[in-house]
XYZ file of C-alpha atoms in Angstrom:
524
model
C -51.246 -29.576 44.797
C -47.835 -28.412 45.714
C -47.175 -24.770 46.509
C -44.090 -23.263 45.007
C -42.183 -20.443 46.548
C -39.968 -18.072 44.695
C -36.400 -19.056 44.679
C -35.292 -15.680 46.200
C -36.924 -12.719 48.080
C -36.151 -9.020 47.711
C -33.360 -7.714 50.044
C -34.741 -4.192 50.804
C -36.573 -5.083 54.070
C -33.220 -5.978 55.612
C -31.914 -2.500 54.685
C -34.864 -0.506 56.111
C -34.706 -2.078 59.574
C -31.323 -0.725 60.711
C -32.193 2.670 59.283
C -35.375 2.747 61.316
C -33.467 1.765 64.445
C -30.908 4.521 63.853
C -33.577 7.160 63.309
C -35.383 6.091 66.456
C -32.170 6.216 68.501
C -31.364 9.686 67.177
C -34.831 10.866 68.081
C -34.445 9.564 71.612
C -31.041 11.261 71.899
C -32.462 14.600 70.727
C -35.314 14.362 73.211
C -32.885 13.565 76.056
C -30.506 16.376 75.056
C -33.377 18.864 74.914
C -34.447 17.940 78.423
C -30.845 18.282 79.636
C -30.498 21.769 78.170
C -33.653 22.902 79.926
C -32.180 22.098 83.340
C -28.491 22.888 82.749
C -27.531 25.364 79.992
C -24.340 24.276 78.287
C -23.123 27.852 77.957
C -23.154 28.340 81.708
C -21.205 25.166 82.343
C -18.576 25.911 79.716
C -18.065 29.547 80.683
C -17.822 28.568 84.322
C -15.285 25.875 83.539
C -12.994 27.929 81.321
C -13.411 31.492 82.596
C -14.890 31.173 86.085
C -17.308 34.035 85.401
C -20.334 32.547 87.095
C -20.934 35.552 89.360
C -23.196 38.587 89.494
C -20.542 41.340 89.634
C -16.878 41.795 88.875
C -14.610 44.275 90.660
C -11.619 45.975 89.091
C -8.861 47.836 90.952
C -6.731 50.473 89.241
C -3.746 51.925 91.067
C -1.930 55.166 90.352
C 0.231 57.490 92.465
C -0.660 56.112 95.893
C -4.349 56.073 95.059
C -6.541 53.044 94.566
C -9.790 53.471 92.653
C -12.392 50.760 93.097
C -15.056 50.422 90.405
C -17.686 47.891 89.357
C -17.793 46.647 85.764
C -21.100 46.446 83.934
C -22.775 43.063 84.213
C -23.575 41.551 80.807
C -26.897 40.002 79.846
C -25.716 36.437 80.314
C -24.575 37.128 83.870
C -27.750 39.010 84.658
C -29.843 36.014 83.646
C -27.846 33.790 85.990
C -28.342 35.841 89.183
C -30.081 34.206 92.113
C -32.517 36.574 93.815
C -33.343 36.581 97.526
C -37.140 36.455 97.553
C -37.349 38.451 100.793
C -35.266 41.392 99.571
C -35.314 41.094 95.769
C -31.539 41.421 95.969
C -29.195 39.272 93.874
C -27.325 36.558 95.758
C -23.749 35.509 95.038
C -23.942 31.740 95.358
C -20.186 31.488 95.803
C -20.036 33.658 98.934
C -23.620 33.389 100.197
C -24.027 37.160 100.217
C -26.654 39.483 98.784
C -25.549 42.592 96.927
C -27.481 45.757 97.616
C -27.134 47.737 94.364
C -28.381 50.929 95.967
C -25.908 51.120 98.840
C -22.937 49.158 97.502
C -22.860 46.851 100.510
C -22.870 43.107 100.810
C -24.785 41.289 103.526
C -23.381 38.015 104.802
C -26.359 35.668 104.943
C -24.631 33.542 107.557
C -23.953 36.388 110.009
C -26.495 39.032 108.914
C -23.746 41.634 108.907
C -23.377 44.332 106.262
C -19.928 45.060 104.838
C -19.206 48.107 102.709
C -17.494 46.990 99.505
C -17.507 50.054 97.305
C -17.690 53.683 98.334
C -16.703 55.112 94.948
C -13.966 57.017 96.769
C -10.231 56.986 96.166
C -8.084 55.686 99.006
C -5.283 58.118 99.767
C -2.239 56.288 101.077
C -0.137 59.268 102.143
C -2.469 61.367 104.282
C -2.681 62.364 107.904
C -4.821 59.351 108.651
C -3.549 56.565 106.412
C 0.170 56.030 106.571
C 2.143 53.190 105.044
C 4.658 51.945 107.599
C 5.878 48.760 105.956
C 6.605 47.876 102.352
C 4.714 44.625 102.819
C 1.667 46.210 104.389
C -1.293 48.005 102.894
C -2.954 50.609 105.108
C -6.727 50.323 105.073
C -7.677 53.126 107.456
C -6.406 55.123 110.410
C -6.145 52.150 112.692
C -5.479 49.033 110.676
C -2.712 47.619 108.520
C -2.969 44.371 106.601
C 0.234 42.367 106.284
C 0.237 40.948 102.773
C 3.465 39.062 103.273
C 6.172 38.734 100.640
C 5.189 38.456 96.967
C 1.473 39.026 97.576
C -0.721 41.685 96.001
C -3.725 43.542 97.385
C -6.226 42.870 94.638
C -9.789 41.733 94.154
C -8.685 38.131 93.885
C -7.380 37.890 97.427
C -8.719 34.897 99.317
C -8.901 36.651 102.689
C -10.658 39.972 103.216
C -10.204 41.827 106.509
C -12.866 44.359 107.497
C -10.832 47.348 108.597
C -13.802 49.053 110.220
C -14.487 52.758 109.881
C -12.955 56.083 110.857
C -13.428 56.076 114.623
C -12.772 59.814 114.947
C -15.507 61.086 112.620
C -18.743 61.299 114.573
C -20.553 63.144 117.355
C -21.195 63.065 121.096
C -24.538 61.559 122.109
C -26.206 61.487 125.506
C -25.952 58.087 127.196
C -28.034 57.604 130.358
C -26.007 54.466 131.175
C -23.412 56.821 132.595
C -19.781 56.230 133.483
C -17.881 52.944 133.577
C -16.915 53.532 137.232
C -17.390 56.092 140.004
C -14.838 58.335 141.654
C -15.318 56.327 144.856
C -14.558 52.983 143.204
C -11.017 53.766 142.061
C -8.245 54.231 144.650
C -5.577 55.289 142.090
C -7.444 58.356 140.858
C -5.330 61.518 141.201
C -7.150 63.973 143.447
C -6.843 66.852 140.963
C -8.949 64.867 138.458
C -11.496 63.700 141.063
C -14.061 66.306 140.068
C -16.997 64.849 142.019
C -14.815 64.320 145.086
C -13.688 67.934 144.800
C -17.240 69.243 144.883
C -18.200 69.768 141.256
C -21.996 70.243 141.455
C -22.997 68.965 137.977
C -22.530 65.382 136.775
C -24.137 65.092 133.353
C -20.740 65.476 131.646
C -20.248 61.795 132.553
C -23.266 60.782 130.461
C -21.994 61.381 126.925
C -20.476 58.802 124.602
C -18.737 59.185 121.267
C -20.676 57.792 118.292
C -18.689 57.348 115.043
C -20.656 58.230 111.924
C -20.371 54.900 110.123
C -20.022 52.345 112.908
C -20.274 51.801 116.645
C -17.497 52.309 119.163
C -17.941 49.375 121.562
C -18.461 50.216 125.215
C -15.338 49.232 127.134
C -15.525 45.700 128.533
C -12.841 45.209 131.237
C -12.898 41.398 131.063
C -12.555 41.399 127.273
C -9.661 43.850 127.497
C -7.838 41.703 130.045
C -8.246 38.705 127.750
C -7.219 40.704 124.675
C -3.993 41.714 126.428
C -3.256 38.328 127.990
C 0.445 37.961 128.774
C 1.295 41.391 127.355
C 2.777 44.643 128.641
C 1.061 47.975 127.962
C 3.110 51.130 128.569
C 1.981 54.763 128.853
C 4.938 57.062 128.272
C 4.872 60.838 128.363
C 3.503 63.710 130.421
C 0.721 64.168 132.987
C -1.912 63.658 130.287
C -0.442 60.179 129.763
C -0.919 59.618 133.494
C -4.512 60.845 133.141
C -5.225 58.203 130.487
C -3.388 55.433 132.347
C -5.332 56.080 135.559
C -8.577 56.098 133.585
C -7.748 52.640 132.212
C -6.812 51.337 135.662
C -10.085 52.661 137.112
C -12.068 50.832 134.428
C -10.167 47.563 134.843
C -10.378 47.856 138.643
C -14.090 47.092 138.359
C -13.223 43.589 137.091
C -10.016 42.839 138.987
C -7.821 44.579 141.550
C -4.246 44.691 140.221
C -1.053 44.171 142.192
C 1.118 47.284 142.483
C 4.760 46.410 141.848
C 5.953 49.858 140.821
C 8.396 52.430 142.142
C 9.105 56.141 141.697
C 10.882 55.560 138.402
C 8.203 53.336 136.892
C 4.617 52.670 137.936
C 3.744 49.007 137.376
C 0.416 47.222 137.865
C -0.071 43.497 137.227
C -3.342 41.632 136.677
C -2.913 38.046 137.813
C -5.838 36.554 135.863
C -4.232 37.203 132.464
C -0.689 38.318 133.373
C -1.312 41.755 131.864
C 1.152 44.401 133.062
C 0.458 48.144 132.763
C 3.361 50.519 133.298
C 3.863 54.267 133.147
C 7.167 56.052 132.617
C 7.390 59.818 132.987
C 8.912 61.668 130.030
C 7.901 65.310 129.679
C 9.175 65.852 126.123
C 10.040 62.285 124.983
C 13.509 63.536 124.007
C 16.705 63.800 126.047
C 16.751 66.662 128.553
C 19.491 68.155 130.704
C 19.717 71.205 132.943
C 23.496 71.455 132.703
C 25.161 74.457 131.072
C 25.392 74.222 127.293
C 27.106 76.876 125.146
C 25.458 80.212 126.008
C 22.515 78.557 127.847
C 23.221 78.624 131.603
C 22.785 75.824 134.096
C 19.296 75.362 135.494
C 17.303 75.838 132.282
C 15.927 72.656 130.694
C 17.714 71.919 127.433
C 16.038 69.633 124.905
C 18.172 67.618 122.489
C 15.527 67.400 119.784
C 17.391 64.738 117.783
C 17.919 62.302 120.674
C 15.178 60.144 122.283
C 14.739 60.055 126.057
C 16.807 57.098 127.249
C 14.657 56.571 130.354
C 12.253 54.379 128.402
C 14.238 53.242 125.355
C 15.871 50.480 127.400
C 12.431 49.057 128.228
C 11.296 48.713 124.600
C 12.022 44.977 124.147
C 9.555 44.137 126.935
C 6.696 46.348 125.658
C 3.905 44.984 123.448
C 1.764 48.138 123.189
C 3.192 51.621 123.700
C 0.973 54.709 124.089
C 2.776 58.028 123.635
C 1.623 61.411 124.956
C 3.444 64.707 124.494
C 3.106 68.324 123.415
C 2.006 70.469 126.344
C 5.442 70.810 127.910
C 6.629 72.683 124.818
C 4.822 75.701 126.282
C 7.213 75.657 129.259
C 10.582 77.351 129.632
C 13.226 75.425 127.709
C 16.132 75.598 125.233
C 16.125 73.738 121.912
C 19.302 72.009 120.720
C 19.636 70.383 117.292
C 22.824 68.939 115.778
C 24.642 70.062 118.930
C 23.637 73.702 118.331
C 21.180 75.942 120.185
C 18.484 76.726 117.629
C 15.704 78.228 119.738
C 13.983 78.505 123.069
C 10.620 78.900 124.753
C 10.190 81.686 127.365
C 13.977 81.977 127.284
C 16.329 83.757 124.904
C 19.258 85.764 126.268
C 20.144 88.022 123.379
C 17.772 89.656 120.918
C 20.643 89.980 118.471
C 20.635 86.191 118.076
C 18.072 84.815 115.651
C 15.929 81.848 116.611
C 15.834 79.191 113.928
C 12.744 77.367 115.234
C 9.807 78.060 117.525
C 8.095 75.738 120.002
C 5.717 74.180 117.452
C 8.569 73.349 115.078
C 10.545 71.912 117.987
C 7.564 69.697 118.761
C 7.450 68.411 115.176
C 11.152 67.527 115.278
C 10.771 65.753 118.616
C 7.908 63.588 117.300
C 9.911 62.653 114.201
C 12.880 61.767 116.425
C 10.995 59.489 118.769
C 9.094 57.755 115.963
C 12.221 57.083 113.904
C 13.919 55.756 117.045
C 11.042 53.341 117.677
C 10.640 52.033 114.127
C 14.369 51.423 113.669
C 15.065 49.769 117.027
C 15.897 46.109 116.194
C 14.669 44.903 119.602
C 11.225 46.492 119.388
C 8.373 44.606 117.697
C 5.382 46.137 119.420
C 2.484 48.402 118.487
C 3.018 52.142 118.991
C -0.143 54.212 119.492
C 0.488 57.942 119.207
C -2.416 59.699 120.891
C -2.867 63.039 119.179
C -2.556 66.411 120.890
C -5.096 66.774 123.691
C -6.986 70.091 123.333
C -7.292 72.435 126.296
C -10.214 74.829 126.704
C -8.898 77.970 128.322
C -11.086 80.861 127.178
C -10.216 84.501 127.686
C -6.542 83.731 128.260
C -3.994 80.958 128.670
C -3.426 78.696 131.676
C -1.263 81.385 133.294
C -3.082 84.507 132.089
C -6.613 84.086 133.426
C -8.025 81.520 130.993
C -11.194 79.784 132.135
C -13.596 76.913 131.427
C -15.890 77.661 134.375
C -19.575 76.941 133.807
C -19.251 74.458 130.931
C -21.629 71.600 131.708
C -22.254 69.864 128.354
C -20.389 69.277 125.060
C -20.141 72.210 122.704
C -22.323 72.379 119.617
C -20.880 73.304 116.241
C -22.072 76.869 116.799
C -20.430 77.047 120.219
C -17.136 75.459 119.228
C -14.202 77.804 119.775
C -11.347 76.589 117.601
C -7.852 77.070 118.955
C -5.271 78.038 116.351
C -2.467 76.802 118.598
C -4.122 73.398 119.092
C -4.602 73.057 115.339
C -0.954 73.928 114.697
C 0.336 71.513 117.327
C -1.859 68.748 115.914
C -0.604 69.379 112.372
C 3.033 69.470 113.494
C 2.524 66.190 115.344
C 1.050 64.536 112.248
C 3.938 65.748 110.092
C 6.532 64.551 112.588
C 4.805 61.170 112.840
C 4.840 60.682 109.070
C 8.469 61.729 108.702
C 9.593 59.478 111.528
C 7.979 56.259 110.332
C 9.410 56.620 106.837
C 12.645 55.259 108.263
C 11.029 52.019 109.433
C 13.306 48.958 109.393
C 11.918 46.716 112.158
C 8.721 44.687 112.604
C 6.877 47.170 114.813
C 3.602 48.847 113.859
C 2.512 52.453 114.382
C -0.947 54.004 114.620
C -2.023 57.640 115.002
C -5.010 57.813 117.381
C -6.549 61.109 116.352
C -8.643 62.332 119.297
C -8.039 66.083 118.811
C -11.156 67.009 116.815
C -13.648 64.888 118.832
C -12.325 66.295 122.094
C -12.352 69.892 120.921
C -16.093 69.692 121.730
C -15.577 68.581 125.342
C -14.958 71.889 127.089
C -17.180 70.514 129.858
C -14.852 67.622 130.714
C -12.122 69.474 132.655
C -11.851 69.970 136.433
C -12.016 73.746 136.039
C -11.894 75.228 139.550
C -12.647 71.856 141.181
C -9.003 70.855 141.507
C -8.933 70.015 145.212
C -11.285 69.021 148.050
C -10.501 72.274 149.915
C -13.924 73.567 151.070
C -12.643 77.166 150.911
C -11.448 77.026 147.313
C -12.644 79.670 144.865
C -15.131 78.309 142.338
C -16.761 81.469 140.987
C -15.563 84.640 139.331
C -14.648 87.530 141.586
C -16.589 90.785 141.701
C -14.370 92.279 139.007
C -14.936 89.259 136.691
C -11.667 87.425 137.195
C -12.014 83.625 137.014
C -10.811 81.403 139.861
C -7.618 79.319 139.420
C -8.516 76.275 137.378
C -7.444 73.342 135.259
C -8.821 73.302 131.716
C -6.174 70.904 130.412
C -6.528 67.618 132.299
C -9.751 65.611 132.355
C -12.255 64.705 135.054
C -12.452 61.073 136.102
C -14.893 59.599 135.365
C -15.366 61.697 132.264
C -14.578 62.077 128.573
C -11.020 60.770 129.015
C -12.460 57.262 129.478
C -13.363 57.363 125.772
C -9.639 57.444 124.946
C -9.402 53.940 126.324
C -12.443 52.817 124.331
C -10.575 54.099 121.269
C -7.440 52.348 122.500
C -9.142 48.987 122.988
C -10.672 49.101 119.501
C -7.353 50.163 117.949
C -5.518 47.304 119.667
C -8.219 44.784 118.752
C -8.064 45.730 115.079
C -4.275 45.590 115.021
C -4.057 42.242 116.807
C -6.729 40.758 114.546
C -4.722 41.636 111.441
C -1.263 41.034 112.896
C -2.131 37.611 114.312
C -3.698 36.505 111.030
């Protein structure tokens, strides 16, 4: 029996097969895509690619009238979900910079160095103040001591690739007791002027050497002589000004002497010390007022009286400017001495000298000081051959109580820094400081060269150090008077200069930190 098959079969099975394959492939694709989304959200990838917003916080900077306000924008929900949290601190981590953001203190902590950096203080930055002064159109001043050179056609904004930590205000702080003591002894420094050798002159107390300045928001590094010599390798540091400039220069030499004995190549006109290990040269040039002085007769001022040309810098050091890398200026106290003030070739005032009461003085000694500071600063910042750093050390406070230096003033018996309740503020010191600041700001407005200028404001911190002066211990004479007489008169004393070792050594700790900050920014 023969089996017969149909002549043709239905065609629908051939149609179902490709459909089934397609459905199965789609199902596999959906399963794969779902797994992919679990591990890598598409929204994150796309937003990161197009907008680069894959970060925990955004910072906006608004500028108006010399003020820069820094504020944080609110983080949206999407960003908040994408934060990485440090399990040890519960703080969000910026994966792009490897830092954690402390939302309570507005600081970031570098996870590589463990250092905290303040990024938002919610305070406006005042550009034109006594402490932050713009001295170059291409530079943005960050604080008292540091300028950042942005270069041509660059902006200081939150998108900058390089961020320089400008540190903190070195001059806001307090004196703390430091049992480590001084950086040297009076017997270990052969260049110490005898009048400032308080221990060698018989001063009975010594604890005034055991106080260090502690800034409120950071640390002032203890002076390291070897690091300073390396910092200043191949450079020339000049102290120019009065006897207080000499006081600071000798303090620095005494500190450095502990690491290396310098070679003295100076003369009467210019003291010069060279350190062979790093070719650092330290010089000092005497200039009582920093402006041109003559004792010759001028108009109605007779010969023999010092006459100050307030609008002309002292030429004794201007010729040396091209060779100077760091210049430290000191002035102010000689404006209390007998002198005549000349401005625009006209006698405009005098100190302890005025021949005719019918003539009217146009300026007093404090105003003359302001003009002199403006003159010297404008001369420095416009000199085409000068490219160095100028450090203007602010007016050094004296502590004569009960009178002036020549009228029975005294600092006898002061053995520790003053407390806030003990602080006796000097109106004259405050005025001289303010005049100096004003003159500094006016002078640097004329800047045309590549030099930098910094105002090292030691006046307020050192107003507390009435214990740091020689007082009656000005000489080794065993018969010198050191106590008040029976009628209460104080012995002759020096409440202007500073004991060595003593508080004046802190000026050079300030100086080293100021130079380090400037070099770090300038070299970069």
